[in-house]
Amino acid sequence: MDRYDVIIIGTGAGGGTLARHLATSDKRILLLERGGWLPRELDNWLTGSVFVDNRYVSPDTWYDRDGTAFQPGVHYYVGGATKLYGAALYRLREEDFGELRHQDGISPAWPIAYDELEPYYTLAEQLYQVHGARGEDPTEPPASAPYPHPPVSHEPRIQQLADDLAAAGHHPFHAPCGIMLDESNPAFSTCIRCATCDGFPCLVHAKSDAEVLGVRPALEHPNVTLLTGAKVTRLGTDQAGTSVTEVVVDCDGSEERFTADVVVVSCGAANSAKLLLQSANDRHPNGLANGSDQVGRNYMFHDSTAVLALSREENETAYQKTLGLNDFYFGADDFEYPLGNVQMVGKSQAAMFRGERPRETRLAPEWTLERMAKHAIDFWLSTEDLPRPDNRVTVDREGNITLSYTETNAEAKQRLYTKVKSLLGKLDMNPDHLIHRFAYMKNDIPIAGCAHQAGTCRFGTHEATSVLDTDCKAHELDNLYVVDTSCFPSIGAVNPALTAMANALRVGDHLLARLN
């Protein structure tokens, strides 16, 4: 049995970032990734391949609470979900770390304060080459350093939208983007500012993902080993059940076993919970680290809506994901509870709409898919999803995941959508404005849209109500850590990737101290 100092299971925002942070030590590190390297091929940039054929989506089958099968939007590659994410790298708001009251209930406080994570947010922004501008977003938390790169500029249509929102008294800001773009020297820029970024793999490796900026830099060190096609099936413990003594791996049909002083699970909220539940033994009959019965519970994934605003004018924007709006993040004049975040999403293309049907009666028959794409300005609305014990991941004897989920904050989500339509409608009163009588199409993201999944192994100070301690170590095992979005007690209303990266760096410092 091969022995290492650290085994990291999963190479996404948590595992890939942690691997890079630990790589400069002299410790032997093994990275286990169930997938392989995402192929660099022309299909990376073909909308039909990515959005119609689902070329890069895992063939997994999960089940909802009624037993209905669905294909989750998960991606098993080196770099994990970040290979196809939109690279919107937001910090949680400072208030998100405290208890927040929503109409639907309480968003619980984190066991650490924002101040403890702030230096690691700064480091994560540097490692992942985030572009942004401090001081534009009235809800932004304090920061100890400016963004490492200037904000990505708005293209003309989005700049006009930003200008008109500001003139109407709103506070649009340049969204924090993780792309390797140098607008001052485009001939030497890795990023070419294409329309195939959000939801696509990057063929030229210009997206700040966990493969390119996490795993690859880690592998430059001889003490780091990556094993792909390595699906971890269970974790074994000593007789006392207090320490993980083996990691059992299916390597393309052949079983192998590894051991390490420290084992880190970074599989994503659903699969991290699955692995712990599948590792039940006599000492942990309900699943590893599950004496609290919290493993798999409190699943969250954001209450999100994709909104297409269709106007008479064409929208020729290529890279659209440059604008955000948090004016309703903590509430509105007519609603005291938080509503959420508004940001742009990648520019729509006709093939993306295949199979979709307009939900608004104002869409006339002459709106073909091609015309819709040319005339659309595309928004992504996120409302905080509250943790609920019954929103949970369970696993049957065959290893099948059931994701039982009931929506939270539905009224807040609807109010946010109404606010966006209202503010665009008010802008439409200006005859010279770029928007002329918007029609709208919206798509509420279903349970299969689990890109922002979190919860299931929450960290906390009380063993009875949490799975992990504040260092993300399992309360019940002295060498088992979970380092991904599973540990989140709440999810806020902004994209969770940067928080996962920052927390991985924080836990990385703890592990370096422990191992030295």
Coordinates of C-alpha atoms in Angstrom, one line a residue:
M1 CA 0.0 0.0 0.0
D2 CA 1.5 3.3 -1.1
R3 CA 1.8 5.9 1.7
Y4 CA 1.7 9.7 1.3
D5 CA 1.7 12.6 3.7
V6 CA -1.5 14.0 2.1
I7 CA -4.1 12.5 -0.2
I8 CA -6.5 15.0 -1.8
I9 CA -9.6 13.5 -3.4
G10 CA -10.8 15.8 -6.1
T11 CA -9.1 18.6 -8.1
G12 CA -11.7 21.4 -8.3
A13 CA -11.8 24.8 -6.6
G14 CA -11.1 23.2 -3.2
G15 CA -8.7 20.3 -4.0
G16 CA -6.9 22.0 -6.9
T17 CA -6.2 25.1 -4.9
L18 CA -5.1 23.2 -1.8
A19 CA -2.7 21.1 -3.9
R20 CA -1.0 24.2 -5.2
H21 CA -0.7 25.7 -1.7
L22 CA 0.8 22.5 -0.2
A23 CA 3.1 21.8 -3.2
T24 CA 5.9 24.0 -2.1
S25 CA 6.4 21.9 1.0
D26 CA 8.5 18.8 1.0
K27 CA 5.4 16.6 1.8
R28 CA 4.4 13.8 -0.5
I29 CA 1.0 14.7 -2.0
L30 CA -1.3 12.4 -4.0
L31 CA -4.1 13.9 -6.0
L32 CA -6.9 11.5 -7.0
E33 CA -9.2 12.6 -9.8
R34 CA -12.1 10.3 -11.0
G35 CA -12.0 12.0 -14.4
G36 CA -9.2 12.8 -16.8
W37 CA -7.8 15.8 -18.5
L38 CA -10.6 17.7 -20.4
P39 CA -9.6 17.2 -24.1
R40 CA -8.5 20.3 -25.9
E41 CA -10.5 20.1 -29.1
L42 CA -12.6 22.2 -31.5
D43 CA -15.7 21.0 -29.6
N44 CA -14.6 23.2 -26.7
W45 CA -15.9 26.2 -28.6
L46 CA -18.9 24.6 -30.4
T47 CA -22.2 25.6 -28.8
G48 CA -24.0 22.5 -30.1
S49 CA -21.4 20.2 -28.6
V50 CA -21.4 21.9 -25.2
F51 CA -25.1 22.9 -24.7
V52 CA -27.0 20.5 -27.0
D53 CA -25.0 17.3 -26.9
N54 CA -23.7 17.8 -23.3
R55 CA -20.4 16.6 -24.4
Y56 CA -18.6 17.4 -21.2
V57 CA -21.4 16.6 -18.7
S58 CA -21.1 13.5 -16.6
P59 CA -23.4 10.6 -17.6
D60 CA -24.3 10.2 -13.9
T61 CA -27.9 9.5 -13.0
W62 CA -29.3 11.0 -9.8
Y63 CA -32.8 10.8 -8.4
D64 CA -35.1 13.4 -6.8
R65 CA -37.2 12.8 -3.7
D66 CA -40.0 11.2 -5.9
G67 CA -37.6 8.7 -7.4
T68 CA -37.5 10.5 -10.8
A69 CA -34.2 10.1 -12.6
F70 CA -32.3 13.2 -13.9
Q71 CA -28.8 13.9 -15.2
P72 CA -27.0 16.4 -13.0
G73 CA -24.9 19.2 -14.5
V74 CA -21.6 17.9 -13.0
H75 CA -18.2 17.6 -14.7
Y76 CA -15.5 15.1 -13.8
Y77 CA -12.2 16.4 -15.1
V78 CA -9.0 17.7 -13.7
G79 CA -10.1 21.1 -12.4
G80 CA -13.6 19.8 -11.5
A81 CA -16.5 22.2 -12.0
T82 CA -14.2 25.1 -12.7
K83 CA -13.5 23.8 -16.2
L84 CA -16.9 25.0 -17.4
Y85 CA -17.7 27.7 -14.9
G86 CA -18.2 31.3 -15.7
A87 CA -15.2 32.4 -13.6
A88 CA -17.2 35.0 -11.7
L89 CA -15.1 35.2 -8.6
Y90 CA -17.0 37.1 -5.9
R91 CA -16.3 37.4 -2.2
L92 CA -19.2 36.7 0.1
R93 CA -20.5 39.9 1.7
E94 CA -19.2 40.5 5.3
E95 CA -22.8 40.2 6.5
D96 CA -23.1 36.8 5.0
F97 CA -20.8 35.4 7.7
G98 CA -23.3 36.5 10.4
E99 CA -26.9 35.4 10.9
L100 CA -29.2 36.9 8.3
R101 CA -33.0 36.9 8.5
H102 CA -34.9 36.1 5.3
Q103 CA -38.6 35.9 4.8
D104 CA -38.3 32.1 4.6
G105 CA -36.1 31.8 7.7
I106 CA -32.6 32.2 9.1
S107 CA -29.4 32.0 7.1
P108 CA -27.0 30.8 9.9
A109 CA -23.8 32.4 11.0
W110 CA -20.5 30.9 10.0
P111 CA -18.1 29.7 12.8
I112 CA -15.4 32.0 11.4
A113 CA -15.7 35.7 10.8
Y114 CA -15.1 37.4 7.5
D115 CA -11.9 39.0 8.9
E116 CA -10.4 35.5 9.3
L117 CA -11.0 34.6 5.6
E118 CA -10.1 38.1 4.2
P119 CA -6.3 37.6 3.8
Y120 CA -7.1 34.3 1.9
Y121 CA -9.6 36.0 -0.3
T122 CA -6.9 38.4 -1.3
L123 CA -4.4 35.6 -1.9
A124 CA -7.1 33.7 -3.9
E125 CA -7.7 36.7 -6.1
Q126 CA -4.0 36.9 -6.8
L127 CA -3.6 33.2 -7.6
Y128 CA -6.6 33.2 -9.8
Q129 CA -5.8 36.5 -11.5
V130 CA -9.1 38.2 -10.8
H131 CA -10.0 41.4 -12.6
G132 CA -12.2 43.9 -10.8
A133 CA -12.6 47.4 -9.3
R134 CA -12.9 48.2 -5.6
G135 CA -15.4 50.9 -4.5
E136 CA -18.1 50.4 -7.1
D137 CA -20.3 47.9 -5.3
P138 CA -22.0 49.4 -2.2
T139 CA -22.2 45.9 -0.6
E140 CA -18.6 44.8 -1.1
P141 CA -16.7 43.8 2.0
P142 CA -13.5 45.4 3.2
A143 CA -10.4 44.3 1.3
S144 CA -6.7 44.5 2.3
A145 CA -5.5 45.0 -1.3
P146 CA -6.8 46.1 -4.7
Y147 CA -7.7 43.6 -7.3
P148 CA -4.6 42.3 -8.9
H149 CA -5.8 43.2 -12.4
P150 CA -8.0 46.1 -13.7
P151 CA -11.7 45.4 -14.4
V152 CA -12.7 43.8 -17.7
S153 CA -14.1 46.6 -19.8
H154 CA -17.8 46.7 -20.9
E155 CA -18.5 46.3 -24.6
P156 CA -20.6 49.2 -26.0
R157 CA -24.0 47.7 -25.3
I158 CA -23.2 46.7 -21.8
Q159 CA -21.5 50.1 -21.1
Q160 CA -24.6 51.9 -22.2
L161 CA -26.7 49.7 -19.8
A162 CA -24.2 50.5 -17.0
D163 CA -24.4 54.2 -17.7
D164 CA -28.2 54.2 -17.8
L165 CA -28.5 52.2 -14.6
A166 CA -26.1 54.6 -12.8
A167 CA -28.0 57.6 -14.2
A168 CA -31.2 56.1 -12.8
G169 CA -29.6 56.0 -9.3
H170 CA -28.5 52.3 -9.3
H171 CA -25.0 51.1 -8.5
P172 CA -23.8 48.8 -11.4
F173 CA -20.2 47.5 -11.0
H174 CA -17.6 45.7 -12.9
A175 CA -18.1 42.0 -12.1
P176 CA -14.9 40.3 -10.7
C177 CA -13.7 38.0 -13.6
G178 CA -11.2 35.2 -13.5
I179 CA -9.8 35.4 -17.0
M180 CA -6.2 35.9 -18.3
L181 CA -7.0 39.0 -20.3
D182 CA -4.5 41.8 -21.0
E183 CA -6.5 44.6 -22.7
S184 CA -3.5 46.9 -22.6
N185 CA -1.5 44.5 -24.7
P186 CA -3.9 42.3 -26.7
A187 CA -1.2 40.8 -28.9
F188 CA 0.3 39.1 -25.8
S189 CA -3.0 38.4 -24.0
T190 CA -3.8 34.7 -23.4
C191 CA -7.5 35.5 -23.4
I192 CA -9.0 36.6 -26.7
R193 CA -12.3 37.7 -25.2
C194 CA -14.5 35.3 -27.1
A195 CA -18.2 34.4 -26.7
T196 CA -17.4 30.9 -25.6
C197 CA -16.4 31.3 -22.0
D198 CA -19.3 31.0 -19.6
G199 CA -20.4 27.4 -19.6
F200 CA -17.6 26.3 -22.1
P201 CA -14.2 24.8 -21.6
C202 CA -11.4 27.3 -22.6
L203 CA -9.5 25.9 -25.6
V204 CA -6.6 28.4 -25.1
H205 CA -6.4 27.8 -21.3
A206 CA -7.2 31.5 -20.6
K207 CA -9.9 30.8 -17.9
S208 CA -8.7 31.0 -14.3
D209 CA -9.7 27.4 -13.5
A210 CA -8.4 25.0 -10.9
E211 CA -6.6 22.9 -13.5
V212 CA -4.6 25.7 -15.1
L213 CA -3.9 27.7 -12.0
G214 CA -4.1 25.0 -9.3
V215 CA -3.2 21.5 -10.5
R216 CA -0.7 22.3 -13.2
P217 CA 1.5 24.6 -11.0
A218 CA 1.3 21.9 -8.3
L219 CA 2.6 19.3 -10.7
E220 CA 5.7 21.3 -11.3
H221 CA 6.9 20.1 -7.9
P222 CA 8.3 16.5 -7.8
N223 CA 6.6 15.7 -4.5
V224 CA 3.1 16.0 -6.1
T225 CA 1.6 13.1 -8.0
L226 CA -1.7 13.1 -9.9
L227 CA -3.7 9.9 -10.6
T228 CA -6.5 10.3 -13.1
G229 CA -9.3 7.8 -13.7
A230 CA -9.2 7.2 -10.0
K231 CA -12.7 7.0 -8.4
V232 CA -12.5 6.7 -4.7
T233 CA -15.2 4.2 -3.5
R234 CA -14.7 4.3 0.2
L235 CA -12.5 5.3 3.1
G236 CA -11.4 2.7 5.7
T237 CA -10.6 3.5 9.3
D238 CA -8.6 1.9 12.1
Q239 CA -10.5 -0.4 14.6
A240 CA -11.3 2.5 16.9
G241 CA -12.8 4.5 14.0
T242 CA -10.8 7.6 14.9
S243 CA -8.4 7.7 11.9
V244 CA -8.7 7.1 8.2
T245 CA -6.2 4.3 7.4
E246 CA -6.9 3.6 3.7
V247 CA -8.3 5.2 0.6
V248 CA -9.9 2.6 -1.7
V249 CA -9.8 3.5 -5.3
D250 CA -11.3 2.1 -8.5
C251 CA -8.6 2.8 -11.1
D252 CA -10.2 2.0 -14.4
G253 CA -11.7 -1.2 -13.0
S254 CA -8.8 -2.2 -10.8
E255 CA -8.9 -1.7 -7.1
E256 CA -5.9 0.0 -5.4
R257 CA -5.4 1.2 -1.9
F258 CA -3.5 4.2 -0.6
T259 CA -2.8 5.7 2.8
A260 CA -1.7 9.0 4.2
D261 CA -1.2 11.0 7.4
V262 CA -4.0 13.4 6.2
V263 CA -6.9 12.6 3.9
V264 CA -8.8 15.5 2.3
V265 CA -12.2 15.0 0.6
S266 CA -12.9 17.6 -2.1
C267 CA -15.5 16.0 -4.3
G268 CA -18.2 18.7 -4.3
A269 CA -21.1 18.9 -1.9
A270 CA -23.1 15.9 -3.3
N271 CA -20.2 13.6 -3.9
S272 CA -18.3 14.4 -0.7
A273 CA -21.4 13.5 1.3
K274 CA -21.8 10.3 -0.9
L275 CA -18.2 9.2 -0.1
L276 CA -18.6 9.7 3.6
L277 CA -22.0 7.9 3.6
Q278 CA -20.6 5.0 1.6
S279 CA -17.8 4.6 4.0
A280 CA -20.0 3.4 6.9
N281 CA -18.5 0.8 9.2
D282 CA -19.1 -0.7 12.6
R283 CA -17.8 2.4 14.4
H284 CA -19.6 4.8 12.0
P285 CA -22.8 2.9 11.1
N286 CA -24.5 5.9 9.6
G287 CA -21.5 7.0 7.5
L288 CA -18.1 8.3 8.3
A289 CA -18.0 11.4 10.5
N290 CA -21.8 11.2 10.7
G291 CA -22.5 10.9 14.5
S292 CA -24.4 14.2 14.2
D293 CA -26.6 12.8 11.4
Q294 CA -25.6 16.0 9.5
V295 CA -23.7 14.4 6.6
G296 CA -25.7 15.0 3.4
R297 CA -28.1 17.5 5.1
N298 CA -28.5 21.2 4.4
Y299 CA -27.9 20.9 0.7
M300 CA -28.0 24.3 -1.1
F301 CA -27.5 25.4 -4.7
H302 CA -28.9 29.0 -5.1
D303 CA -32.4 29.9 -6.3
S304 CA -31.3 31.1 -9.7
T305 CA -33.1 32.4 -12.8
A306 CA -31.7 33.0 -16.2
V307 CA -33.4 36.0 -17.8
L308 CA -33.3 37.0 -21.5
A309 CA -34.3 40.6 -22.2
L310 CA -35.2 40.9 -25.9
S311 CA -35.1 44.3 -27.6
R312 CA -35.4 45.7 -31.0
E313 CA -31.7 46.4 -31.3
E314 CA -29.2 43.7 -31.8
N315 CA -26.7 43.0 -29.0
E316 CA -23.3 42.4 -30.6
T317 CA -21.5 41.8 -27.3
A318 CA -19.1 38.9 -27.3
Y319 CA -17.8 38.7 -23.7
Q320 CA -20.9 39.8 -21.8
K321 CA -20.1 38.8 -18.2
T322 CA -18.7 42.1 -17.0
L323 CA -21.6 43.8 -15.1
G324 CA -23.1 43.1 -11.7
L325 CA -25.8 44.8 -9.5
N326 CA -26.2 44.2 -5.8
D327 CA -28.7 47.0 -5.0
F328 CA -31.2 44.4 -3.9
Y329 CA -28.8 42.0 -2.2
F330 CA -30.0 42.8 1.3
G331 CA -33.5 44.0 0.5
A332 CA -35.5 46.8 -1.2
D333 CA -37.7 49.7 -0.3
D334 CA -40.8 47.6 -0.5
F335 CA -39.3 44.3 1.0
E336 CA -37.2 44.2 4.1
Y337 CA -35.6 40.8 3.4
P338 CA -32.7 40.0 1.1
L339 CA -33.4 39.5 -2.6
G340 CA -30.1 38.6 -4.1
N341 CA -27.5 39.3 -6.8
V342 CA -27.9 40.3 -10.4
Q343 CA -25.1 39.7 -12.9
M344 CA -24.7 39.2 -16.6
V345 CA -24.3 35.7 -18.0
G346 CA -22.4 34.6 -21.1
K347 CA -23.9 35.8 -24.4
S348 CA -26.7 33.6 -25.6
Q349 CA -26.4 31.7 -28.9
A350 CA -29.3 30.2 -30.9
A351 CA -28.3 26.6 -30.2
M352 CA -28.5 27.2 -26.4
F353 CA -32.3 27.7 -26.8
R354 CA -33.0 24.4 -28.5
G355 CA -35.8 22.6 -26.7
E356 CA -36.6 25.8 -24.6
R357 CA -40.0 27.5 -24.9
P358 CA -40.7 31.1 -24.2
R359 CA -42.6 31.6 -20.9
E360 CA -43.9 35.1 -21.6
T361 CA -46.9 35.6 -23.9
R362 CA -45.4 38.8 -25.3
L363 CA -43.0 36.8 -27.4
A364 CA -44.4 37.0 -30.9
P365 CA -44.1 34.1 -33.4
E366 CA -41.6 35.9 -35.5
W367 CA -39.0 35.5 -32.7
T368 CA -36.9 32.8 -34.1
L369 CA -34.1 31.3 -32.1
E370 CA -31.5 33.1 -34.1
R371 CA -33.2 36.4 -33.8
M372 CA -33.7 35.9 -30.0
A373 CA -30.0 35.3 -29.6
K374 CA -29.0 38.4 -31.6
H375 CA -31.4 40.6 -29.7
A376 CA -30.9 39.2 -26.2
I377 CA -29.2 40.8 -23.2
D378 CA -28.7 38.0 -20.7
F379 CA -28.9 38.2 -17.0
W380 CA -28.4 35.7 -14.1
L381 CA -30.3 36.3 -10.9
S382 CA -29.4 34.5 -7.7
T383 CA -31.3 34.4 -4.5
E384 CA -29.9 32.8 -1.4
D385 CA -31.0 29.2 -0.8
L386 CA -31.5 28.5 2.9
P387 CA -30.1 25.4 4.5
R388 CA -32.8 22.9 5.4
P389 CA -32.1 19.5 7.2
D390 CA -34.5 17.7 4.8
N391 CA -32.8 19.1 1.7
R392 CA -30.3 16.4 1.6
V393 CA -28.2 13.8 -0.2
T394 CA -28.7 10.1 0.5
V395 CA -27.1 7.1 -1.0
D396 CA -28.7 3.6 -1.6
R397 CA -26.9 0.2 -1.5
E398 CA -26.0 0.5 -5.2
G399 CA -24.4 3.9 -4.6
N400 CA -27.1 5.9 -6.3
I401 CA -27.6 9.5 -5.1
T402 CA -31.0 10.7 -4.2
L403 CA -31.2 14.5 -3.9
S404 CA -34.3 15.5 -1.9
Y405 CA -34.9 19.1 -2.3
T406 CA -37.7 21.7 -1.7
E407 CA -37.2 25.3 -2.8
T408 CA -36.6 28.1 -0.3
N409 CA -37.0 31.8 -0.7
A410 CA -39.3 31.5 -3.7
E411 CA -41.0 34.9 -3.1
A412 CA -37.7 36.6 -2.8
K413 CA -36.6 35.1 -6.1
Q414 CA -39.8 36.2 -7.8
R415 CA -39.4 39.7 -6.4
L416 CA -35.9 40.0 -7.7
Y417 CA -37.1 39.1 -11.1
T418 CA -39.8 41.7 -10.9
K419 CA -37.3 44.3 -9.7
V420 CA -35.1 43.6 -12.7
K421 CA -38.0 43.9 -15.1
S422 CA -39.1 47.1 -13.4
L423 CA -35.8 48.9 -13.5
L424 CA -35.3 48.0 -17.2
G425 CA -38.8 49.2 -17.9
K426 CA -38.0 52.6 -16.3
L427 CA -34.9 52.9 -18.4
D428 CA -37.1 52.2 -21.4
M429 CA -38.8 55.6 -20.8
N430 CA -35.8 57.3 -22.2
P431 CA -36.4 57.5 -26.0
D432 CA -32.6 57.5 -26.7
H433 CA -31.9 54.5 -24.5
L434 CA -30.5 51.4 -26.0
I435 CA -33.4 49.3 -24.7
H436 CA -36.7 49.6 -26.6
R437 CA -39.7 47.8 -25.1
F438 CA -38.1 44.7 -23.7
A439 CA -39.8 41.3 -23.9
Y440 CA -38.6 38.7 -21.5
M441 CA -37.9 35.0 -21.4
K442 CA -36.9 33.4 -18.1
N443 CA -35.7 29.9 -17.1
D444 CA -35.7 28.9 -13.5
I445 CA -32.7 26.7 -12.8
P446 CA -34.0 23.2 -11.9
I447 CA -32.5 20.7 -9.4
A448 CA -30.2 19.3 -12.1
G449 CA -28.5 22.7 -12.3
C450 CA -26.2 22.0 -9.4
A451 CA -23.1 24.2 -10.4
H452 CA -23.4 26.2 -7.1
Q453 CA -24.0 23.2 -4.8
A454 CA -23.0 23.6 -1.2
G455 CA -23.7 22.4 2.3
T456 CA -23.9 18.7 3.3
C457 CA -20.8 18.7 5.6
R458 CA -21.2 22.0 7.4
F459 CA -18.4 23.1 9.7
G460 CA -19.1 24.5 13.2
T461 CA -18.1 24.5 16.8
H462 CA -20.6 22.0 18.1
E463 CA -20.3 18.3 17.3
A464 CA -24.0 17.7 17.6
T465 CA -24.9 20.1 14.8
S466 CA -22.0 20.0 12.4
V467 CA -19.7 17.5 10.7
L468 CA -16.4 19.5 10.7
D469 CA -14.6 21.8 13.1
T470 CA -13.5 25.3 12.2
D471 CA -10.4 23.9 10.5
C472 CA -12.6 21.7 8.3
K473 CA -11.4 18.5 10.1
A474 CA -14.1 15.9 10.9
H475 CA -15.1 16.1 14.6
E476 CA -14.9 12.3 14.9
L477 CA -11.7 11.5 13.0
D478 CA -8.3 13.1 13.6
N479 CA -6.9 13.0 10.1
L480 CA -10.0 13.5 7.8
Y481 CA -10.7 16.9 6.3
V482 CA -13.4 18.1 3.8
V483 CA -12.3 21.1 1.8
D484 CA -14.9 22.2 -0.7
T485 CA -18.2 24.0 -0.6
S486 CA -19.6 21.1 1.5
C487 CA -18.5 22.9 4.6
F488 CA -20.6 26.1 4.0
P489 CA -23.2 26.7 6.7
S490 CA -24.9 29.2 4.2
I491 CA -24.3 30.1 0.6
G492 CA -25.0 33.8 0.3
A493 CA -26.3 35.0 -3.1
V494 CA -23.0 35.3 -5.0
N495 CA -21.0 32.6 -6.8
P496 CA -19.3 30.3 -4.3
A497 CA -16.0 29.5 -6.1
L498 CA -13.8 32.2 -4.7
T499 CA -14.9 31.4 -1.1
A500 CA -14.0 27.7 -1.7
M501 CA -10.6 28.7 -3.0
A502 CA -10.0 31.1 -0.1
N503 CA -11.0 28.5 2.4
A504 CA -8.8 25.9 0.8
L505 CA -5.8 28.3 1.3
R506 CA -6.9 28.9 4.9
V507 CA -7.1 25.2 5.6
G508 CA -3.8 24.7 3.7
D509 CA -2.0 26.9 6.2
H510 CA -3.4 24.8 9.0
L511 CA -2.2 21.6 7.4
L512 CA 1.3 23.0 6.7
A513 CA 1.5 23.8 10.5
R514 CA 0.2 20.4 11.4
L515 CA 2.6 18.4 9.1
N516 CA 5.7 20.4 10.1

